[in-house]
Short mmCIF file of C-alpha atoms and ligand atoms in Angstrom, two decimals:
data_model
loop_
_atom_site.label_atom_id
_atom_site.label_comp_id
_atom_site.label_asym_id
_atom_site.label_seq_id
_atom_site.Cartn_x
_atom_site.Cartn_y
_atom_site.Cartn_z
CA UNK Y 25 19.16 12.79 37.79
CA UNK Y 26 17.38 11.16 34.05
CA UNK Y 27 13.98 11.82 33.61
CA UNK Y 28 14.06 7.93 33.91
CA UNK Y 29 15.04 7.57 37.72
CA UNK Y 30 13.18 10.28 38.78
CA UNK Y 31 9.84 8.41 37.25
CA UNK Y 32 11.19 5.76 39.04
CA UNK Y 33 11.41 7.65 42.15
CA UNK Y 34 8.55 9.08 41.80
CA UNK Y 35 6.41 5.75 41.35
CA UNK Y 36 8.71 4.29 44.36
CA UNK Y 37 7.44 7.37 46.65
CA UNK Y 38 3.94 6.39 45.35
CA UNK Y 39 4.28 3.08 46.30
CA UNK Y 40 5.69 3.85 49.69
CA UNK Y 41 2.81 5.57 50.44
CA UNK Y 42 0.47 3.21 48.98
CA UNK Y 43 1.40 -0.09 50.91
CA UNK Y 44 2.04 2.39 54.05
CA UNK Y 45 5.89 1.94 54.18
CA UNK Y 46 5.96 -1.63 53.67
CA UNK Y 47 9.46 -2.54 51.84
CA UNK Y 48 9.30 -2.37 47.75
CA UNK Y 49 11.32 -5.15 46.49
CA UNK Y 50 10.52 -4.92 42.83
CA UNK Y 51 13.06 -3.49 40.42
CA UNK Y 52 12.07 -0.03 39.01
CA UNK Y 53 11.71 -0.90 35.22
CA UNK Y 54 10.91 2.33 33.58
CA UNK Y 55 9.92 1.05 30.29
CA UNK Y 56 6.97 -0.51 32.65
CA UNK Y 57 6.05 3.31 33.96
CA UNK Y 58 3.27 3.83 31.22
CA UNK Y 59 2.24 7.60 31.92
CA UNK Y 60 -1.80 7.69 32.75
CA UNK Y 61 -3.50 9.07 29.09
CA UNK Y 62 -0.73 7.73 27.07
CA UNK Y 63 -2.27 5.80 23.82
CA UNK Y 64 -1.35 2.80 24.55
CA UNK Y 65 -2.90 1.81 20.57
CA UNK Y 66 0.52 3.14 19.44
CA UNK Y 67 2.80 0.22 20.22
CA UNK Y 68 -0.01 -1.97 18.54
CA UNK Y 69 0.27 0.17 15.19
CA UNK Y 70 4.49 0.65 15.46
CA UNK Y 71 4.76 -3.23 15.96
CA UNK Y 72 2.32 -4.00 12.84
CA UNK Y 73 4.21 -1.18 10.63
CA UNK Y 74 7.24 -3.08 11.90
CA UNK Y 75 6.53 -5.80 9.90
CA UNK Y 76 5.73 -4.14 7.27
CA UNK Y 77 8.52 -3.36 4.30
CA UNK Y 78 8.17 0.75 4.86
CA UNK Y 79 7.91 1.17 8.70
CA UNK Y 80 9.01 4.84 8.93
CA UNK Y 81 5.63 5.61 5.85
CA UNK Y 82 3.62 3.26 7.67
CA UNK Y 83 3.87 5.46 11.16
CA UNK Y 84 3.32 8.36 9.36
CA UNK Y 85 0.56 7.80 8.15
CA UNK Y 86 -1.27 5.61 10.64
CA UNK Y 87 -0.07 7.06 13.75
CA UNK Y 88 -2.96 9.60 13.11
CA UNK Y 89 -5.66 7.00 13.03
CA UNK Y 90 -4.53 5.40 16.12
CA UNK Y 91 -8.81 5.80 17.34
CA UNK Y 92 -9.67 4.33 14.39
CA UNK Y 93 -7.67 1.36 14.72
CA UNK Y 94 -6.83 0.84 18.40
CA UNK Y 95 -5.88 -2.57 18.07
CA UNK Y 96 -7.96 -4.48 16.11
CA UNK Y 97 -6.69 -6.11 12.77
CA UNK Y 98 -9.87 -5.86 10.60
CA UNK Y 99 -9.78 -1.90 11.51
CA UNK Y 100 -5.69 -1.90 10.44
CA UNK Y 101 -6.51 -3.12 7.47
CA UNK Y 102 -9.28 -0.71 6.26
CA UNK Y 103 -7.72 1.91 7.55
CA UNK Y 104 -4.34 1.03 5.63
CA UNK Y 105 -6.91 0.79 1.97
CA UNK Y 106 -8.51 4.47 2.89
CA UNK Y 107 -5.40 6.14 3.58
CA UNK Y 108 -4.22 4.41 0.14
CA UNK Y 109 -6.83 5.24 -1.23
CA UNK Y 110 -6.86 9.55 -0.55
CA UNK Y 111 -2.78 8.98 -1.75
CA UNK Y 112 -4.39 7.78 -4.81
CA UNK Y 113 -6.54 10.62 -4.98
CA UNK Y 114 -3.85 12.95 -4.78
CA UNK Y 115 -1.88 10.93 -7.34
CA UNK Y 116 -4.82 11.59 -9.63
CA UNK Y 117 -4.95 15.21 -8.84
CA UNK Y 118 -1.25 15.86 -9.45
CA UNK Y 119 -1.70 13.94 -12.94
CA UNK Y 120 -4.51 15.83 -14.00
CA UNK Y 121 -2.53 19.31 -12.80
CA UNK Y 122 0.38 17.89 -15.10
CA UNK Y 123 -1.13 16.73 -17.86
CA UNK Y 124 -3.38 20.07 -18.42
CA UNK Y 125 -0.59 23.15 -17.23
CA UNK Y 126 3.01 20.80 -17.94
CA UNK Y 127 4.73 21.03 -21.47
CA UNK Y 128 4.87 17.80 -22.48
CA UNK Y 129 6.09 15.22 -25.09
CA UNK Y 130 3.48 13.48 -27.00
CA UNK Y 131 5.08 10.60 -25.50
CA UNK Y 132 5.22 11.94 -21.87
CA UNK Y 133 1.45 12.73 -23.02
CA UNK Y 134 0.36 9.60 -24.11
CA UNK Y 135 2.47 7.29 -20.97
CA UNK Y 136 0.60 10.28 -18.55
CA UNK Y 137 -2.87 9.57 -20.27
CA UNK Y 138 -2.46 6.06 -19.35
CA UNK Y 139 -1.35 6.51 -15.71
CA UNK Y 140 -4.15 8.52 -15.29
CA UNK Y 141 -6.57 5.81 -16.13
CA UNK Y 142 -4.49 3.20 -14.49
CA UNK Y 143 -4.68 5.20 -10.93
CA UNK Y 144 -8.27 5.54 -11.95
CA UNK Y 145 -8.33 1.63 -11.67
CA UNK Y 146 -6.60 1.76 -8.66
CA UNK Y 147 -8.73 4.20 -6.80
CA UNK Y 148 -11.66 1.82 -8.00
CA UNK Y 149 -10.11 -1.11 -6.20
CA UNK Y 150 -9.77 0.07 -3.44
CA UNK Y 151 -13.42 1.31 -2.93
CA UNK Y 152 -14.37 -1.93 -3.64
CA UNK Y 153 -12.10 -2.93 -1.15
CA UNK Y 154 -13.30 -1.00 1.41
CA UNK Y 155 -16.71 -2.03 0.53
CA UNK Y 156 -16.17 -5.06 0.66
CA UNK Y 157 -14.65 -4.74 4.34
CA UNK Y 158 -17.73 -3.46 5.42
CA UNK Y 159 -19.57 -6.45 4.71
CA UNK Y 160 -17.52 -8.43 6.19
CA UNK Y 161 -18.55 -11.04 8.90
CA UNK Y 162 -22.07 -10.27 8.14
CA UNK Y 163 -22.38 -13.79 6.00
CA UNK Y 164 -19.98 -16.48 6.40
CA UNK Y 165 -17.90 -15.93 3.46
CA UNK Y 166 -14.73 -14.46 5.38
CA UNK Y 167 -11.57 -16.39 3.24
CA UNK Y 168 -13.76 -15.83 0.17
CA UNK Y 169 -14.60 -11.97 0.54
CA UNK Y 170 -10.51 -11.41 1.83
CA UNK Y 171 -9.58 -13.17 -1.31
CA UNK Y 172 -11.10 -10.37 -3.38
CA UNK Y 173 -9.66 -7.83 -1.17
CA UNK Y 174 -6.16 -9.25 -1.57
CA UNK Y 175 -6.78 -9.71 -5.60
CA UNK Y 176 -8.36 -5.85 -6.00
CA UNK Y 177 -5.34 -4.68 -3.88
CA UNK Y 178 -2.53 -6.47 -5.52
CA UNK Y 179 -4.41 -5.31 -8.67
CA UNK Y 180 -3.39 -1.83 -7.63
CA UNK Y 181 -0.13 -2.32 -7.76
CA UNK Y 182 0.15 -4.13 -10.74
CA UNK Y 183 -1.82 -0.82 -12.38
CA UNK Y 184 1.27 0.92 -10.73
CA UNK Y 185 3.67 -0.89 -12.13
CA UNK Y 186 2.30 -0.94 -15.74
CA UNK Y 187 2.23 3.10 -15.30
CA UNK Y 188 5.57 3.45 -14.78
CA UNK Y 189 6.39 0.67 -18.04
CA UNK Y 190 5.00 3.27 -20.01
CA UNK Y 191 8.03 6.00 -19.16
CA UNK Y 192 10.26 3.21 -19.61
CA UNK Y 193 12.82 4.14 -22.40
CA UNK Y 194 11.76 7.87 -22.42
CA UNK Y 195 14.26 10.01 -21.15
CA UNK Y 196 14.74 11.22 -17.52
CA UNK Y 197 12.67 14.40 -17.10
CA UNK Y 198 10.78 16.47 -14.91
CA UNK Y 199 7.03 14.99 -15.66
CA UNK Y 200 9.21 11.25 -15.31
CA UNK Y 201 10.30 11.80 -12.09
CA UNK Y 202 7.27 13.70 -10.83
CA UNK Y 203 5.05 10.73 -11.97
CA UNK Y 204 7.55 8.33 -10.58
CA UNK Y 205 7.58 10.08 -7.19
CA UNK Y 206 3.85 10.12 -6.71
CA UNK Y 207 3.55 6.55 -7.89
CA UNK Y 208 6.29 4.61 -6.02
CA UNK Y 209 4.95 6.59 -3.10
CA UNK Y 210 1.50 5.25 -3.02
CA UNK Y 211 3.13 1.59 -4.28
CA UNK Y 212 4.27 2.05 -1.22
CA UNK Y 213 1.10 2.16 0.91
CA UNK Y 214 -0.35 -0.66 -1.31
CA UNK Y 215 2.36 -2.74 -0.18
CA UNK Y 216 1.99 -1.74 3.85
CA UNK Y 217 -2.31 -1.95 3.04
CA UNK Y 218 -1.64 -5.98 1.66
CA UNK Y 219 0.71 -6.56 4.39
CA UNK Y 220 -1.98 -5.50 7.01
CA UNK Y 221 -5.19 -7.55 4.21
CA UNK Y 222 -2.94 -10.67 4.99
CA UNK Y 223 -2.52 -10.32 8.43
CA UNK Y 224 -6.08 -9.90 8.91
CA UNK Y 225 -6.85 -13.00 6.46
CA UNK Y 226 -5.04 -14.77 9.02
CA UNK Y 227 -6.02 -13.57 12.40
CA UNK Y 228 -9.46 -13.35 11.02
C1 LIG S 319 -4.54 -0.24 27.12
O1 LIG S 319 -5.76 0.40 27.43
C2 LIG S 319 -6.85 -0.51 27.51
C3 LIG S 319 -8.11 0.31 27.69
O2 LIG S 319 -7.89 1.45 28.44
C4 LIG S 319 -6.59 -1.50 28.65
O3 LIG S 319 -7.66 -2.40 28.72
C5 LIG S 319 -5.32 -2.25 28.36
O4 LIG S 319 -5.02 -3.12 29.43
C6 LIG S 319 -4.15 -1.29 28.16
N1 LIG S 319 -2.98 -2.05 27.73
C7 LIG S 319 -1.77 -1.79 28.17
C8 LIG S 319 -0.66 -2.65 27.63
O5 LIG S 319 -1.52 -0.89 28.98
C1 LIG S 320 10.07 -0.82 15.62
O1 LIG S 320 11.33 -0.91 15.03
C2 LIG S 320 12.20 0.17 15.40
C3 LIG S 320 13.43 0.11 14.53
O2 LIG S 320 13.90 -1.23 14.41
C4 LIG S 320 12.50 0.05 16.88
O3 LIG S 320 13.35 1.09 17.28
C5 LIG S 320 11.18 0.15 17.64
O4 LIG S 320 11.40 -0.07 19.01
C6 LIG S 320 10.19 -0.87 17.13
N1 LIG S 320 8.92 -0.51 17.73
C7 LIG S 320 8.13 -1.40 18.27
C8 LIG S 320 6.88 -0.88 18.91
O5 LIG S 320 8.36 -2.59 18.23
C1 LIG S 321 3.00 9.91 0.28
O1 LIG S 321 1.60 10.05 0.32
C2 LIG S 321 1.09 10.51 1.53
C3 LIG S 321 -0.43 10.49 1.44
O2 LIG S 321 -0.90 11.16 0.32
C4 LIG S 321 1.64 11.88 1.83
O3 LIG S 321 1.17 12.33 3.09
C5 LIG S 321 3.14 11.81 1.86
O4 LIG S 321 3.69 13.10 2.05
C6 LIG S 321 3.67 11.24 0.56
N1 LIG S 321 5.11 11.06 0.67
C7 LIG S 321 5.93 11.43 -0.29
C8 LIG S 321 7.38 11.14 -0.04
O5 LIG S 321 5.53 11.95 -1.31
C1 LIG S 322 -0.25 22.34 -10.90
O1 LIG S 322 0.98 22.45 -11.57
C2 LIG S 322 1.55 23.74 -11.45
C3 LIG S 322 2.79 23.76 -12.33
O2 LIG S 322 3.73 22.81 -11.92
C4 LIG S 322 1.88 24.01 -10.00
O3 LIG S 322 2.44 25.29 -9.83
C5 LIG S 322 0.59 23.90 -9.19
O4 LIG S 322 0.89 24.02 -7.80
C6 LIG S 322 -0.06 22.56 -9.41
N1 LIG S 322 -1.35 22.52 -8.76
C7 LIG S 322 -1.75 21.44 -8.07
C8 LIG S 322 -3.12 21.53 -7.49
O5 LIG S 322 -1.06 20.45 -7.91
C1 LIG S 323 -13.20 1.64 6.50
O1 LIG S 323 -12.79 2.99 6.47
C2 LIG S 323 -13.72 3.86 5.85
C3 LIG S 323 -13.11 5.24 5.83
O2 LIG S 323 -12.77 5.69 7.11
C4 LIG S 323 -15.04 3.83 6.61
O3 LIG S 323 -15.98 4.63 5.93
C5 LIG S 323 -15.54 2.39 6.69
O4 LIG S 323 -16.71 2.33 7.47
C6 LIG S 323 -14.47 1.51 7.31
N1 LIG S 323 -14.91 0.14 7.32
C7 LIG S 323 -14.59 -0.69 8.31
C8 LIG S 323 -15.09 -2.09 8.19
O5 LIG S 323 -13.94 -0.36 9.27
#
């Protein structure tokens, strides 16, 4: 016997006893059988990070919010720009940890230098973001305030983007890829964070 059908018998025996031995007609669907405790916030946050371009990132790193968020948009959304944001963080760490104990070209230097600051910018944004998100629906500037949002976020990516311009044309090498790793990771995020901004621009 699957697990499956013996849930199924199990809630059948259940029922039995419930409705004192009156017939059960209904067909045992087992995707229906929801186990008592089970977070049922997680099919919220696996549909949203469906529709997102990096589902398999997205769970990762939101599945571990799911109190946070339960299911409410606005709470998706910040919680999407602070997890960003602490990848950003990091990002910054590993820079600085590269640019002060890596042997380095003064090109690799000077493209480093500048992702630093542009990370800096990014890390920026998204505090105002989530600043911003905490004001909202206290005045009655909601498409105005999400507008920002959306413009600081999609400013972070841009600020990703020019970081990794500056490697472009230097040779393949180990500070290249490491900075390329960190960044297309948390371009990443950005992208599931602005998926998540728009869907709550919408929904409201
Ligand atoms: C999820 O849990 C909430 C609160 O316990 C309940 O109101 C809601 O009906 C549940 N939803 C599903 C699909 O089980
Ligand atoms: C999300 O997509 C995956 C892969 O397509 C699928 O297996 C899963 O059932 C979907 N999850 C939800 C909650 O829709
Ligand atoms: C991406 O960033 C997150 C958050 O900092 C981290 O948990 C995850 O391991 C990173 N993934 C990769 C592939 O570096
Ligand atoms: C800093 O870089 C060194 C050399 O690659 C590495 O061994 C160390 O773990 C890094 N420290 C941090 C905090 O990333
Ligand atoms: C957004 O998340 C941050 C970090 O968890 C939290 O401090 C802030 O209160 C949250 N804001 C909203 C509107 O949920």
């Amino acid at each position: 016997m699957t697990m499956e059908s013996s849930n199924c018998h199990a809630v059948l025996i259940a029922l039995l006893i419930l409705h004192h031995l009156t017939t059960y007609t209904g067909t045992c669907q087992a995707s229906r059988l929801t186990p008592i405790n089970t977070n049922n916030y997680t099919d919220y946050i696996k549909n949203s990070c469906n529709t997102t371009l990096y589902p398999q990132l997205c769970y990762k790193l939101l599945l571990k919010y799911t109190d946070k968020i339960q299911a409410h948009p606005k709470f998706l959304a910040n919680t999407s720009i602070y997890v960003t944001f602490l990848a950003a963080k990091s990002t910054s760490v590993a820079m600085k940890n590269m640019s002060k104990s890596w042997s380095l070209s003064p090109g690799e230097a000077a493209a480093l230098h500048d992702c630093m600051e542009e990370t800096s910018d990014s890390i920026y944004e998204f505090q105002k973001s989530m600043k911003e998100m905490d004001h909202i629906g206290e005045g009655s500037n909601f498409e105005l305030e999400m507008s920002n949002i959306q413009t600081w976020v999609s400013a972070a990516l841009t600020d990703y983007d020019t970081c990794m311009d500056g490697f472009s044309g230097m040779k393949e090498g180990n500070v290249k890829s490491e900075v390329r790793k960190y960044i297309v990771n948390v371009s990443h995020l950005t992208s599931i964070a602005l998926a998540f901004i728009n869907n709550y621009a919408v929904v409201g």
